[in-house]
Amino acid sequence: MTIENMKATSFKDATFEDWQEKAAASLKGKPIDSLYTNTYENITLKPLYTKGDLPDELAGDLPGQGDYRRGIHSLGYQSESWHIANRLFYNNVGELKEKINHALSKGQTAISFEVKPELFSDNSALMSLITSINNKYPMSLDAGLLQTPLLAALTISSKEAGTSEKPTGFVAADPIAQASVIGGLPTEEDEFFADWAKVLEEGAQHLPEVKTVLVNSVPYHNSGANAVQELAITVATGVYLLQKLLDNGWELKKALSKVVFHFAIGSNFFMETAKLRAARLLWSKTAEAFGAEPEERKMVISAETSKFTKTIFDPYVNMLRTGNEAFAAVLGGIQYLHTDSFNEPSGTVNLFSERVARNTQLVLKSEAHLEKVADPAGGSWYVESLTKELAEKAWELFLEMDSRGGIYETLKTGWLQEQISLTAEAREQDIATRKKSVIGTNVYANLYDVIAEPGVKGSKSNYMIDSLDSAISKITSDNSLLESFKEVIPSFTSLKLNRLAAPYEELRFKAKKLESQGIQPKVGLICLNELKKHKARADFISGLLSAGGIHAERSGEVDSISAAIEFINSSKASRFVICGDQSSYHSFGPELAKDIKREHDVKLYLAGIPDENQSEWRSAGIQEFLHVRSNALQTLSSMLQDMEVESSAKA
């Protein structure tokens, strides 16, 4: 064929139907529906997206335009990069001061730390810290119910400094998110928000560039909420707090300028990226409904990598999780980002883990060059379709919440907690049955991890101060602020914050406790016939047991019932799993279990499900069939509980 002929050659456009036909042939009888995936958001993900899935309203939209789903800056991060805002942990104010200086010298670009009561135990030390903060760096602080004294300290420092450089960033609070965690507001609803509006008004006068209103969806995420629920809660909270400020005399433009949104970023990469894009779309439409001008509808987003997805055991895997989540956050278009330290769940954060967390973002900036492209996810048929579907479903849920009285009313009645718990239970069930994997925890667990059980951590501060004037007075008179804090008394059921891995971690610590008492949690594997016939199921059972901290002791190649009994005689285990292929189960039959039970008072399990004679196997003494659909968490918990009882009986 000549070059001219090649240039004139055209190809038929491939249609979705053509792809379906080819896919059906490749599936060899399996239904095409097996390629579709259902998510916790009740969204069905298709195996292939086409140009037809691109939302019509997106045509012509560019970053910094339209509904801002593609970002709030026309040049993306090239005009203003995101801030590395890793939260610093500390024991005292002096240590915090050193850590802030160190972090800023190593690439951190925003001042962020845990705001807790200890910060206010020494007013002179607090003021020394605030004075030392370089206003060239924005602040990224969720102040919670300690917002008032922190704003007071910043106000005093700003007045005394007398420089043109004023604090920027945010020192913000979300009273509703705080209430969801502790079970209520500190005082009656209208009274609280009237006082809060006054504090923010004074703060706006002294700290005009500091945002003070936080819309924080992190507690809901860490309770198991899905992306649709997080988005609906975010809009509902934003509307509620905005309306409270308007009711207390604020102008719309001013109120909107003080709002910053905070999200947790989970492990479902594209879902999390689309979540942030949908959030901007939803807030733009919401602000428009209030009468805001286009420039006032922009959403400033702070984010943090998820605590819900992190594990205590095999902690270095958390580095990979954090990197994945940070990548999704940046593609989603955040302005501030906290990346977790890999050992944060165990409470052993140190300078090394903080450096790794900080460098995760530096790699994304400087080596992956993510700050060089405006909205890299924009135009993706999949991401754009997912963004639209998330936004539509979230808006429906927001309207339902609104019909029930709004965010705070749905918390007071328990309706919102119930909706989130349904999603959390679905997640927990998938983890329990290992339908969803947590690497290093419910699959591929390392039994030789040396991890100490973390101590009981105190909950986030449940204290508050009513007045900015009062806080300023107590700081300037050098009296401890802690004396004036009021404790919050719960008035409704709070959210249940958790991590996906926690149930398996409890089992691992229970197993380690047995080991510390000189009792190794162990189960024997009776491996039938040659290696190729039992290896697959023996490996599966070993992996299942390790998720609960239980060691698997394998027999040699068992070719007779007498060999199986001989292995049991030599083992100190009191539980055994028979492992083999279907042909082995046919050849040995339930008689194997009967003879073992006749000789020994042990508990027997069978790996997999036999093709036939299931009732006979059970009658012969098989307690449970262990297979890929088993509730691993339930099985392991039962085994360890029995081992505990046995060890207590021997003591």
XYZ file of C-alpha atoms in Angstrom:
651
model
C 0.000 0.000 0.000
C 1.365 3.399 -0.960
C 1.647 6.327 1.475
C -1.097 8.137 -0.480
C -3.424 5.165 -0.077
C -2.599 4.927 3.626
C -3.445 8.611 4.095
C -6.784 8.095 2.375
C -7.671 5.050 4.476
C -10.334 5.568 7.109
C -11.445 3.356 9.962
C -14.916 2.671 11.184
C -15.725 4.322 14.503
C -15.934 1.736 17.267
C -19.191 1.920 19.186
C -20.014 0.879 22.749
C -22.021 -1.988 21.267
C -18.888 -3.187 19.404
C -16.973 -3.192 22.668
C -19.760 -5.097 24.440
C -19.673 -7.754 21.750
C -15.908 -8.232 22.099
C -16.105 -8.168 25.907
C -18.870 -10.808 25.916
C -16.698 -13.086 23.797
C -13.761 -12.627 26.186
C -15.911 -13.415 29.231
C -16.668 -16.911 27.866
C -20.206 -17.167 29.145
C -20.047 -14.823 32.112
C -22.622 -12.027 31.975
C -21.450 -8.573 30.911
C -22.941 -7.308 34.182
C -20.050 -8.962 36.046
C -17.847 -6.106 34.815
C -19.977 -3.480 36.578
C -19.121 -2.451 40.143
C -21.493 -1.167 42.817
C -20.069 1.333 45.313
C -21.072 2.320 48.842
C -22.549 5.464 47.276
C -25.058 3.291 45.384
C -23.313 4.256 42.150
C -22.737 1.623 39.490
C -19.325 2.006 37.898
C -19.203 0.959 34.262
C -16.258 -0.937 32.773
C -16.019 1.601 29.948
C -16.879 5.284 29.664
C -17.296 7.118 26.370
C -17.713 10.665 25.156
C -21.447 10.195 25.606
C -20.910 10.093 29.373
C -19.466 13.623 29.402
C -21.972 16.015 31.058
C -23.472 18.436 28.527
C -23.139 21.403 30.871
C -19.360 20.946 31.010
C -18.848 21.978 27.390
C -16.602 25.018 27.229
C -15.897 25.183 30.974
C -12.308 25.905 31.959
C -10.589 25.942 35.358
C -11.592 29.025 37.304
C -14.856 29.351 35.396
C -18.454 28.132 35.483
C -19.409 26.147 38.564
C -15.737 25.768 39.605
C -15.788 21.973 39.459
C -12.515 22.320 37.535
C -10.915 24.460 40.233
C -11.050 28.031 41.516
C -7.933 29.285 39.682
C -7.699 29.555 35.905
C -4.068 28.383 35.922
C -4.561 25.794 38.626
C -1.599 25.405 40.963
C 0.650 27.403 38.637
C -0.939 30.599 39.916
C -1.168 29.441 43.534
C 0.157 26.071 44.660
C -1.453 24.092 47.441
C -0.046 24.503 50.950
C 1.701 21.659 52.743
C -0.130 21.895 56.053
C 0.887 18.837 58.046
C -0.450 18.945 61.590
C 2.317 18.826 64.195
C 1.974 16.883 67.424
C 3.680 18.031 70.622
C 3.874 17.595 74.395
C 4.445 21.211 75.349
C 4.537 24.666 73.783
C 8.323 24.783 73.728
C 8.506 21.573 71.707
C 5.830 22.862 69.316
C 7.812 26.050 68.682
C 10.889 24.032 67.711
C 8.874 21.672 65.500
C 7.197 24.540 63.622
C 10.568 26.113 62.800
C 11.980 22.742 61.746
C 8.997 21.868 59.533
C 9.045 25.253 57.772
C 12.764 24.898 57.084
C 12.156 21.454 55.525
C 9.467 22.384 53.029
C 6.212 22.835 54.944
C 4.359 25.894 53.664
C 1.597 26.412 56.255
C 1.513 26.471 60.040
C -0.582 23.620 61.354
C -0.700 21.880 64.722
C -3.070 20.079 67.040
C -5.048 22.628 69.063
C -5.515 21.194 72.564
C -6.013 22.562 76.104
C -2.322 22.110 77.018
C -1.575 24.939 74.604
C -3.232 27.362 77.033
C -1.728 26.113 80.302
C 1.019 28.769 80.237
C -0.014 32.123 78.767
C 3.508 33.523 78.515
C 4.713 30.443 76.619
C 1.662 30.644 74.358
C 2.310 34.292 73.535
C 5.981 33.557 72.890
C 4.909 30.878 70.406
C 2.355 33.106 68.655
C 4.825 35.985 68.420
C 7.436 33.713 66.859
C 5.094 32.535 64.082
C 6.199 34.022 60.804
C 3.225 35.666 59.108
C 4.759 34.876 55.725
C 3.191 31.436 56.167
C -0.595 30.969 56.303
C -2.165 29.150 59.216
C -4.159 25.957 58.819
C -5.791 25.340 62.186
C -8.966 23.534 63.182
C -9.362 25.259 66.540
C -12.572 23.494 67.555
C -14.083 24.833 70.769
C -10.721 26.427 71.589
C -11.130 28.912 68.756
C -11.889 31.884 71.011
C -8.695 31.825 73.136
C -6.579 31.112 70.060
C -8.044 34.061 68.176
C -7.481 36.155 71.302
C -3.790 35.230 71.394
C -3.398 36.026 67.698
C -5.207 39.342 68.160
C -2.876 40.412 70.971
C 0.202 39.354 69.009
C -0.998 41.168 65.882
C -1.573 44.385 67.836
C 1.794 44.237 69.573
C 3.714 43.398 66.389
C 2.429 46.467 64.560
C 3.769 45.193 61.247
C 2.103 45.322 57.863
C 2.228 41.518 57.590
C -0.952 40.200 59.177
C -1.844 36.541 59.811
C -3.462 34.716 56.896
C -4.966 31.290 56.292
C -7.569 29.960 58.680
C -8.075 29.548 62.421
C -11.516 28.099 62.084
C -14.104 25.989 63.842
C -17.131 23.931 62.872
C -19.390 23.815 65.942
C -21.696 21.299 64.264
C -18.906 18.839 63.473
C -17.661 19.288 67.029
C -21.181 18.657 68.363
C -21.442 15.478 66.265
C -18.375 14.108 68.057
C -19.194 15.139 71.631
C -22.966 14.881 71.474
C -24.146 18.469 71.539
C -23.363 22.172 71.723
C -21.961 23.756 74.897
C -25.027 25.974 75.377
C -28.496 26.444 73.913
C -28.369 26.607 70.103
C -29.382 30.255 69.457
C -27.354 31.523 72.406
C -24.251 29.666 71.277
C -24.361 30.981 67.718
C -25.098 34.528 68.835
C -21.951 34.433 70.985
C -19.984 32.726 68.225
C -20.995 35.347 65.660
C -19.771 38.088 68.032
C -16.425 36.354 68.496
C -15.997 35.997 64.737
C -16.983 39.637 64.217
C -14.277 40.794 66.633
C -11.852 38.383 65.031
C -12.654 39.796 61.591
C -11.850 43.311 62.783
C -8.442 42.391 64.214
C -7.529 39.552 61.816
C -9.178 40.524 58.515
C -7.277 37.991 56.363
C -7.966 34.981 58.593
C -10.879 32.658 57.759
C -12.748 31.536 60.854
C -15.697 29.377 59.701
C -14.882 25.715 59.078
C -17.184 23.244 57.364
C -15.655 19.984 58.473
C -16.806 16.621 57.084
C -13.934 14.613 58.620
C -15.848 13.214 61.649
C -18.538 11.837 59.340
C -15.915 10.278 57.055
C -14.180 8.679 60.046
C -17.528 7.246 61.145
C -17.880 5.381 57.839
C -19.922 7.802 55.721
C -19.758 7.440 51.944
C -18.869 10.239 49.518
C -22.506 11.163 48.815
C -23.227 11.481 52.534
C -20.094 13.564 53.098
C -21.058 15.954 50.323
C -24.657 16.311 51.494
C -23.488 16.911 55.075
C -20.978 19.477 53.829
C -23.630 21.461 51.958
C -26.091 21.172 54.849
C -23.478 22.365 57.365
C -22.356 25.202 55.106
C -25.945 26.374 54.678
C -26.608 26.101 58.419
C -23.519 28.062 59.520
C -23.957 30.666 56.787
C -27.569 31.215 57.792
C -26.584 31.565 61.460
C -24.142 34.342 60.579
C -26.732 36.080 58.403
C -29.286 35.807 61.217
C -26.794 37.526 63.512
C -26.294 40.515 61.239
C -23.501 39.470 58.907
C -23.440 40.463 55.250
C -23.428 37.585 52.759
C -20.170 38.554 51.038
C -18.324 38.887 54.318
C -19.687 35.608 55.661
C -18.726 33.692 52.506
C -15.205 35.135 52.622
C -14.659 33.554 56.046
C -15.609 29.991 55.091
C -13.160 27.157 54.455
C -14.126 23.520 53.857
C -12.280 20.516 55.247
C -12.455 16.953 53.877
C -10.872 13.602 54.622
C -9.612 11.755 51.544
C -10.196 8.009 51.459
C -8.675 5.174 49.461
C -11.076 5.046 46.484
C -8.889 7.207 44.253
C -11.239 8.445 41.538
C -14.220 8.639 43.891
C -12.271 10.962 46.198
C -11.046 13.152 43.347
C -14.598 13.418 42.006
C -15.879 14.148 45.531
C -13.809 17.325 45.771
C -14.798 18.430 42.292
C -18.480 17.801 43.076
C -18.120 19.743 46.336
C -17.093 22.905 44.463
C -19.975 22.465 42.029
C -22.493 22.042 44.869
C -21.212 24.993 46.891
C -21.200 27.232 43.826
C -24.876 26.421 43.223
C -25.673 26.835 46.923
C -23.966 30.231 47.210
C -25.725 31.306 44.008
C -29.064 30.445 45.634
C -28.142 32.803 48.506
C -27.531 35.557 45.936
C -23.732 35.496 45.870
C -21.737 36.902 42.957
C -19.639 34.451 40.883
C -16.337 35.373 42.568
C -17.903 34.824 46.004
C -18.976 31.267 45.166
C -15.469 29.842 45.142
C -14.790 27.056 47.616
C -11.493 27.041 49.527
C -10.702 23.427 50.404
C -8.492 22.015 53.136
C -8.025 18.260 53.228
C -6.332 15.518 55.163
C -5.552 11.920 54.328
C -7.983 9.511 55.945
C -7.533 8.119 59.448
C -10.337 5.660 58.695
C -8.131 3.717 56.252
C -4.943 3.544 58.333
C -3.642 0.581 60.319
C -1.568 -0.005 63.436
C 0.011 -3.217 62.148
C 2.290 -3.221 59.095
C 2.509 0.580 59.485
C 4.775 1.205 56.497
C 1.863 0.290 54.201
C 0.294 3.515 55.511
C 2.923 5.412 53.497
C 1.438 3.962 50.314
C -2.110 4.686 51.424
C -1.185 8.264 52.293
C 0.558 8.766 48.949
C -2.489 7.476 47.061
C -4.869 9.676 49.054
C -2.669 12.762 48.760
C -2.483 12.244 44.987
C -6.289 12.069 44.792
C -6.599 15.229 46.915
C -4.256 17.211 44.706
C -6.038 16.091 41.538
C -9.269 17.142 43.228
C -7.975 20.692 43.594
C -7.314 21.369 47.299
C -5.661 24.489 48.783
C -4.331 23.000 52.054
C -3.291 19.400 52.669
C -2.301 17.404 55.751
C -0.697 14.012 55.094
C -0.748 11.557 58.001
C 2.416 10.116 59.497
C 2.537 6.367 58.899
C 2.726 5.551 62.630
C 0.028 7.974 63.770
C -2.547 5.214 64.573
C -0.147 3.669 67.105
C 0.561 7.049 68.707
C 4.297 6.876 67.954
C 4.725 9.848 65.588
C 8.333 11.012 65.466
C 10.548 13.323 63.398
C 11.229 10.571 60.853
C 7.553 9.764 60.198
C 6.705 13.471 60.060
C 9.458 13.949 57.491
C 8.158 11.084 55.336
C 4.648 12.553 55.459
C 5.904 16.000 54.480
C 8.119 14.640 51.712
C 5.146 12.767 50.258
C 3.708 16.127 49.247
C 7.066 17.508 48.166
C 7.458 14.566 45.775
C 4.013 15.256 44.321
C 4.968 18.903 43.839
C 8.555 18.740 42.676
C 8.989 15.282 41.155
C 5.512 14.341 39.927
C 5.010 17.989 38.802
C 1.351 17.992 39.820
C 1.472 21.740 40.403
C 2.316 22.275 36.722
C -1.039 21.156 35.272
C -4.415 22.813 35.794
C -7.107 20.224 36.602
C -5.369 17.120 35.181
C -8.559 15.080 35.760
C -10.638 17.507 33.681
C -12.206 16.050 30.560
C -11.895 12.458 31.724
C -15.156 10.818 30.698
C -15.052 8.667 33.833
C -14.173 11.423 36.338
C -16.575 13.956 34.856
C -19.437 11.435 34.832
C -18.654 10.399 38.397
C -18.482 14.057 39.490
C -21.937 14.721 38.074
C -23.515 11.600 39.585
C -22.033 12.330 43.009
C -23.312 15.900 42.894
C -26.822 14.823 41.888
C -27.098 12.155 44.574
C -25.629 14.446 47.229
C -28.098 17.204 46.343
C -31.007 14.776 46.737
C -29.747 13.755 50.164
C -29.181 17.388 51.158
C -32.791 18.195 50.238
C -33.985 15.286 52.373
C -31.890 16.526 55.305
C -33.288 20.014 54.765
C -36.841 18.656 54.855
C -36.013 17.076 58.210
C -34.861 20.374 59.705
C -31.256 20.606 58.551
C -27.937 19.258 59.755
C -28.263 19.924 63.477
C -31.827 18.662 63.733
C -30.922 15.389 61.975
C -28.089 14.944 64.475
C -30.341 15.650 67.452
C -32.927 13.117 66.293
C -30.260 10.520 65.472
C -31.441 10.167 61.867
C -28.082 11.163 60.384
C -26.125 8.863 62.697
C -28.387 6.013 61.620
C -27.812 6.699 57.908
C -24.050 6.754 58.402
C -24.120 3.603 60.542
C -25.826 1.696 57.708
C -22.926 2.539 55.399
C -20.382 1.809 58.131
C -21.955 -1.606 58.762
C -21.714 -2.461 55.050
C -18.036 -1.514 55.079
C -17.399 -3.501 58.258
C -19.134 -6.565 56.826
C -16.968 -6.435 53.711
C -13.838 -6.185 55.854
C -15.014 -8.980 58.162
C -15.599 -11.341 55.229
C -12.457 -10.061 53.478
C -14.468 -9.034 50.455
C -12.493 -5.819 50.825
C -8.808 -6.081 51.632
C -6.789 -4.146 54.201
C -3.248 -5.102 53.270
C -1.182 -6.242 56.246
C -4.279 -6.549 58.426
C -7.038 -8.811 57.119
C -4.840 -10.138 54.282
C -1.052 -10.673 54.106
C -0.672 -10.026 57.832
C 2.846 -10.152 59.273
C 2.724 -12.176 62.489
C 6.146 -10.919 63.510
C 5.260 -7.234 63.670
C 6.542 -5.787 66.940
C 3.845 -3.240 67.739
C 2.874 -2.059 71.208
C -0.809 -1.622 71.944
C -1.508 2.124 71.972
C -2.721 3.692 75.184
C -6.150 5.213 75.556
C -6.178 8.592 73.823
C -8.207 11.478 75.136
C -10.939 12.790 72.888
C -10.589 16.142 71.200
C -11.090 19.046 73.596
C -14.640 19.401 74.891
C -14.033 22.846 76.316
C -14.902 26.385 75.334
C -14.667 30.063 76.293
C -17.630 32.312 75.514
C -16.040 35.701 74.876
C -13.057 36.993 72.937
C -12.780 39.922 75.344
C -12.679 37.528 78.288
C -9.952 35.455 76.661
C -7.864 38.545 75.838
C -8.234 39.734 79.440
C -7.056 36.417 80.860
C -4.040 36.302 78.542
C -2.922 39.866 79.293
C -3.362 39.376 83.053
C -1.257 36.182 82.771
C -3.920 33.986 84.345
C -4.267 30.457 83.046
C -6.978 30.177 80.421
C -7.659 26.598 81.487
C -9.428 27.840 84.612
C -12.217 29.432 82.560
C -12.945 26.512 80.220
C -16.401 24.967 80.419
C -16.981 21.274 79.793
C -19.650 20.250 77.296
C -22.411 17.929 78.483
C -23.689 15.584 75.713
C -27.363 15.903 74.765
C -27.579 13.375 71.892
C -25.790 10.270 70.652
C -22.448 11.165 69.140
C -20.877 9.692 66.016
C -18.851 6.507 66.384
C -15.375 7.347 65.085
C -13.423 4.295 64.032
C -10.893 2.776 61.670
C -11.647 -0.086 59.291
C -8.776 -2.169 60.634
C -9.669 -1.784 64.322
C -11.626 -5.078 64.797
C -8.746 -7.154 63.401
C -6.230 -5.159 65.438
C -8.144 -6.019 68.603
C -7.734 -9.695 67.703
C -4.017 -9.260 67.069
C -3.491 -7.629 70.459
C -5.550 -10.372 72.096
C -3.300 -12.970 70.450
C -0.173 -11.109 71.602
C -1.546 -11.056 75.135
C -1.842 -14.853 75.014
C 1.749 -15.079 73.779
C 2.910 -12.896 76.661
C 1.315 -15.462 78.989
C 3.365 -18.227 77.384
C 0.529 -19.573 75.240
C 1.078 -19.453 71.490
C -2.213 -19.046 69.601
C -1.873 -21.876 67.116
C -3.985 -23.971 64.767
C -2.774 -27.176 63.119
C -3.246 -27.734 59.392
C -3.793 -31.360 58.363
C -2.455 -31.287 54.799
C -3.916 -34.143 52.753
C -1.885 -35.925 50.069
C 0.913 -34.344 48.042
C 1.769 -30.629 48.088
C -0.016 -29.671 44.882
C -3.313 -31.012 46.268
C -3.310 -29.163 49.572
C -1.083 -26.104 49.087
C -3.710 -23.679 47.759
C -6.099 -24.233 50.638
C -3.350 -24.508 53.256
C -1.979 -21.139 52.108
C -5.469 -19.641 52.227
C -6.042 -20.878 55.787
C -2.605 -19.685 56.916
C -3.415 -16.222 55.587
C -6.814 -16.222 57.251
C -5.359 -17.257 60.628
C -2.577 -14.678 60.493
C -5.209 -11.913 60.252
C -6.126 -12.833 63.836
C -2.558 -13.248 65.060
C -2.853 -17.058 65.006
C 0.055 -19.220 63.813
C -0.540 -22.094 61.407
C 1.345 -25.331 62.125
C 1.408 -27.482 58.985
C 1.671 -31.234 58.942
C 3.673 -33.125 56.395
C 1.920 -34.820 53.483
C -0.858 -36.798 55.183
C -1.782 -39.894 53.165
C -3.754 -41.833 55.783
C -6.002 -41.316 58.778
C -3.324 -42.741 61.056
C -0.841 -40.124 59.755
C -3.341 -37.366 60.562
C -3.794 -38.682 64.115
C -0.023 -38.980 64.514
C 0.328 -35.269 63.603
C -2.337 -34.327 66.128
C -0.548 -36.377 68.804
C 2.679 -34.452 68.178
C 1.010 -31.030 68.138
C 0.048 -28.915 71.118
C -2.773 -27.269 69.174
C -6.382 -27.862 70.148
C -7.815 -26.808 66.786
C -7.134 -28.272 63.381
C -8.122 -27.443 59.829
C -8.260 -30.219 57.238
C -6.768 -28.910 53.969
C -6.943 -30.615 50.605
C -8.553 -30.523 47.204
C -11.935 -32.033 46.376
C -10.429 -35.358 45.298
C -8.719 -35.659 48.685
C -11.982 -34.966 50.480
C -13.632 -37.678 48.381
C -10.914 -40.219 49.124
C -10.718 -39.566 52.885
C -14.378 -38.676 53.392
C -16.078 -37.736 56.651
C -14.504 -40.843 58.218
C -11.335 -38.795 58.690
C -13.129 -36.354 60.960
C -14.963 -39.139 62.798
C -11.733 -41.001 63.619
C -9.991 -37.827 64.762
C -12.873 -36.905 67.070
C -12.952 -40.453 68.402
C -9.279 -40.215 69.363
C -9.045 -36.539 70.437
C -11.233 -33.837 71.951
C -10.266 -31.163 69.417
C -12.160 -28.706 67.272
C -12.110 -29.446 63.561
C -12.588 -27.199 60.545
C -12.546 -27.944 56.824
C -10.855 -25.675 54.266
C -13.302 -24.877 51.486
C -16.703 -26.482 50.918
C -16.859 -30.160 49.882
C -18.703 -30.963 46.661
C -20.937 -33.425 48.480
C -21.686 -34.911 51.912
C -21.648 -31.525 53.632
C -24.130 -32.699 56.258
C -22.077 -35.845 56.833
C -18.924 -33.795 57.381
C -20.755 -31.678 59.951
C -22.162 -34.776 61.668
C -18.659 -36.202 61.736
C -17.447 -33.235 63.798
C -16.556 -30.426 61.397
C -17.395 -27.219 63.229
C -17.167 -24.856 60.264
C -16.263 -24.741 56.569
C -13.665 -22.006 56.043
C -13.820 -20.467 52.573
C -13.547 -17.145 50.724
C -17.056 -16.068 51.765
C -16.615 -16.941 55.439
C -16.872 -14.253 58.084
C -13.179 -14.355 58.953
C -13.520 -11.847 61.782
C -16.212 -13.905 63.475
C -14.278 -17.157 63.093
C -11.010 -15.724 64.396
C -12.734 -13.982 67.278
C -14.385 -17.237 68.323
C -11.078 -19.121 68.141
C -9.213 -16.583 70.263
C -12.025 -16.349 72.783
C -11.944 -20.125 73.236
C -8.151 -20.026 73.600
C -8.504 -17.378 76.310
C -10.998 -19.535 78.192
C -8.733 -22.571 77.882
C -5.703 -20.636 79.137
C -7.699 -19.336 82.100
C -8.844 -22.861 82.942
C -5.233 -24.081 82.948
C -4.006 -21.194 85.097
